[in-house]
Coordinates of C-alpha atoms and ligand atoms in Angstrom, one line a residue:
M18 CA 0.0 0.0 0.0
R19 CA 1.5 3.3 -1.1
S20 CA 0.4 6.0 1.4
L21 CA 0.8 9.8 1.7
V22 CA 0.2 11.7 5.0
V23 CA -1.0 15.2 4.3
A24 CA -1.4 17.6 7.2
Y25 CA -1.8 21.2 8.3
S26 CA -0.5 22.3 11.7
L27 CA -0.5 25.8 13.1
S28 CA 1.1 25.1 16.5
G29 CA 2.7 21.7 16.0
N30 CA 0.2 19.2 17.6
T31 CA -1.1 17.8 14.3
K32 CA 2.4 17.6 12.9
K33 CA 3.5 15.5 15.8
V34 CA 0.7 13.0 15.2
A35 CA 1.2 13.1 11.4
N36 CA 4.9 12.1 11.9
V37 CA 3.9 9.1 14.0
I38 CA 1.3 8.0 11.5
A39 CA 3.7 8.4 8.6
A40 CA 6.4 6.4 10.4
G41 CA 3.8 3.6 11.2
L42 CA 2.7 3.4 7.5
N43 CA 6.1 4.0 6.1
A44 CA 4.4 6.7 4.1
D45 CA 5.4 9.8 2.3
S46 CA 4.5 13.2 4.0
E47 CA 3.4 16.6 2.8
E48 CA 2.6 19.7 4.8
I49 CA -0.4 21.8 3.7
R50 CA 0.7 25.4 3.4
Y51 CA -1.2 28.7 2.9
R52 CA -0.5 30.4 -0.4
I53 CA 1.3 33.5 0.8
Q54 CA 0.4 36.4 -1.6
R55 CA 0.9 39.4 0.7
G56 CA 2.8 40.2 3.8
A57 CA 2.8 38.4 7.1
F58 CA 0.2 40.8 8.6
M59 CA -2.3 40.2 5.8
N60 CA -1.6 36.5 5.9
G61 CA -2.4 36.5 9.6
L62 CA -5.6 38.4 9.0
R63 CA -6.6 35.8 6.4
I64 CA -6.0 32.9 8.8
F65 CA -8.1 34.8 11.4
W66 CA -10.8 35.3 8.7
D67 CA -10.8 31.5 7.8
I68 CA -11.2 30.7 11.5
A69 CA -14.0 33.2 12.0
T70 CA -16.0 32.1 9.0
G71 CA -15.0 28.4 8.6
R72 CA -14.2 29.0 4.9
A73 CA -11.7 26.8 2.9
G74 CA -8.2 28.2 3.0
D75 CA -6.3 29.2 -0.1
V76 CA -3.5 26.7 0.0
E77 CA -0.5 25.9 -2.2
A78 CA -0.9 23.3 -4.9
A79 CA -0.1 19.7 -3.8
A80 CA 3.5 18.9 -4.4
K81 CA 2.9 15.2 -4.5
D82 CA 0.2 13.9 -6.8
P83 CA -2.5 12.2 -4.6
A84 CA -3.5 10.1 -7.6
S85 CA -0.2 8.2 -7.4
Y86 CA -1.0 6.8 -3.9
D87 CA -3.4 4.1 -2.8
L88 CA -4.3 6.0 0.4
I89 CA -4.2 9.6 1.5
V90 CA -4.3 10.2 5.3
L91 CA -5.4 13.8 5.8
G92 CA -5.3 15.7 9.1
G93 CA -5.4 19.1 10.8
P94 CA -6.6 20.9 13.9
I95 CA -10.2 21.6 14.7
W96 CA -11.1 25.3 14.5
S97 CA -14.4 26.4 16.0
W98 CA -15.9 22.8 15.9
K99 CA -15.0 22.5 12.2
P100 CA -12.1 21.2 10.1
C101 CA -9.4 24.0 9.8
G102 CA -9.6 26.1 6.6
P103 CA -6.4 24.7 5.0
V104 CA -7.7 21.1 5.3
L105 CA -10.9 22.1 3.5
G106 CA -8.9 24.0 0.9
W107 CA -6.7 20.9 0.2
L108 CA -9.8 18.6 0.1
D109 CA -11.6 20.9 -2.4
A110 CA -8.5 20.9 -4.7
N111 CA -7.5 17.3 -4.4
A112 CA -10.2 14.9 -3.2
S113 CA -11.2 13.9 -6.7
R114 CA -7.7 12.5 -7.2
C115 CA -7.7 10.5 -4.0
R116 CA -8.5 6.8 -4.3
Q117 CA -9.0 6.2 -0.5
L118 CA -9.0 8.7 2.3
A119 CA -8.5 8.5 6.1
F120 CA -8.9 11.5 8.4
F121 CA -7.3 12.6 11.6
C122 CA -7.4 15.6 13.8
T123 CA -6.1 17.2 17.0
M124 CA -8.3 19.3 19.2
G125 CA -8.8 20.8 22.6
G126 CA -11.6 18.2 23.1
N127 CA -14.6 18.9 20.9
G128 CA -15.7 18.8 17.3
A129 CA -13.9 15.8 15.8
E130 CA -17.0 13.7 14.7
R131 CA -18.8 16.8 13.3
S132 CA -15.6 17.7 11.4
F133 CA -15.0 14.2 10.0
D134 CA -18.7 14.2 8.8
M135 CA -18.2 17.6 7.2
M136 CA -15.1 16.5 5.4
A137 CA -16.7 13.3 4.1
K138 CA -19.8 15.1 2.8
R139 CA -17.7 17.8 1.2
C140 CA -15.7 15.4 -0.9
G141 CA -18.4 12.7 -1.2
K142 CA -16.0 10.0 0.1
T143 CA -16.3 7.9 3.3
P144 CA -13.0 7.7 5.2
V145 CA -11.4 4.3 5.7
A146 CA -10.5 5.2 9.3
T147 CA -10.5 8.3 11.6
L148 CA -8.4 9.3 14.5
A149 CA -9.0 12.2 16.9
A150 CA -6.3 13.1 19.5
T151 CA -6.6 15.8 22.2
E152 CA -4.0 18.5 22.9
R153 CA -3.4 16.8 26.2
E154 CA -2.8 13.4 24.6
V155 CA -0.3 15.0 22.2
R156 CA 1.5 16.9 24.9
E157 CA 1.8 13.8 27.1
D158 CA 2.7 11.4 24.3
A159 CA -0.5 9.5 25.1
F160 CA -1.9 9.0 21.6
G161 CA 0.1 5.8 20.7
A162 CA -2.8 3.4 21.3
K163 CA -5.1 5.5 19.1
V164 CA -2.5 5.5 16.3
D165 CA -2.1 1.7 16.7
Q166 CA -5.8 1.2 16.3
F167 CA -6.0 3.6 13.4
L168 CA -3.1 1.7 11.6
L169 CA -4.8 -1.6 12.3
T170 CA -8.0 -0.4 10.7
L171 CA -6.1 0.9 7.7
R172 CA -4.2 -2.3 7.2
S173 CA -7.5 -4.4 7.5
A174 CA -9.1 -2.2 4.9
S175 CA -6.0 -2.5 2.7
D176 CA -6.1 -6.4 3.0
A177 CA -9.8 -6.4 2.3
Q178 CA -9.5 -4.2 -0.8
R179 CA -6.0 -5.4 -1.8
F180 CA -4.6 -1.8 -2.2
Ligands
FMN29 C1 -8.8 29.4 16.5 C2 -8.9 28.1 17.2 C3 -10.1 27.5 17.3 C4 -10.1 26.2 18.0 N1 -11.3 25.6 18.1 C5 -11.4 24.4 18.7 C6 -12.6 23.7 18.8 O1 -13.7 24.1 18.3 N2 -12.6 22.5 19.5 C7 -11.5 22.0 20.0 O2 -11.6 20.9 20.6 N3 -10.3 22.6 19.9 C8 -10.2 23.8 19.3 N4 -9.0 24.4 19.1 C9 -7.8 23.8 19.6 C10 -7.0 23.1 18.5 O3 -7.8 22.3 17.7 C11 -5.8 22.3 19.1 O4 -5.0 23.1 19.9 C12 -5.0 21.6 18.0 O5 -4.3 20.6 18.6 C13 -4.0 22.5 17.4 O6 -3.3 21.8 16.4 P1 -2.0 22.3 15.7 O7 -1.0 22.5 16.8 O8 -1.6 21.3 14.8 O9 -2.3 23.6 15.0 C14 -8.9 25.7 18.5 C15 -7.7 26.3 18.3 C16 -7.7 27.5 17.7 C17 -6.3 28.2 17.5

């Protein structure tokens, strides 16, 4: 199974989880980045605006072609009980080229299920597996069991579908 872990992380929590998932899957990795068109101040305002409105972020084009992978594992933080803007932006631009998707997120504690539902509806694809880790679990390195379960589900799906 050829896998790509794609993630946005503002303050590092999601990146930490993404790295562990990528190592477990022996996957390639890619960070989602905002397309920076103006100065840092305007860019900061735009992030704030995305958070306030829940809109999809204007992100850089994918460097790695999702169509050349069997599985895309997509993650980001929860913002205001919704998927963060950059994850929505990446999904809008690339979901049609993803064969199979799995979702993960980090959060203070609320909004994961709602966000996974929103992501699935937005792209019209059901995720093979989902994982939600809290800030506390990330801080205390206590998300290993969740990752193990997530990887197990992905591998079973892979066996069943012969990725
Ligand atoms: C603007 C903003 C809104 C947030 N909204 C939520 C929320 O609705 N529910 C929640 O559980 N956590 C919320 N959080 C917490 C983040 O989801 C959490 O800190 C996450 O781990 C950050 O990931 P990152 O370090 O990869 O950016 C919010 C954080 C920010 C900055």
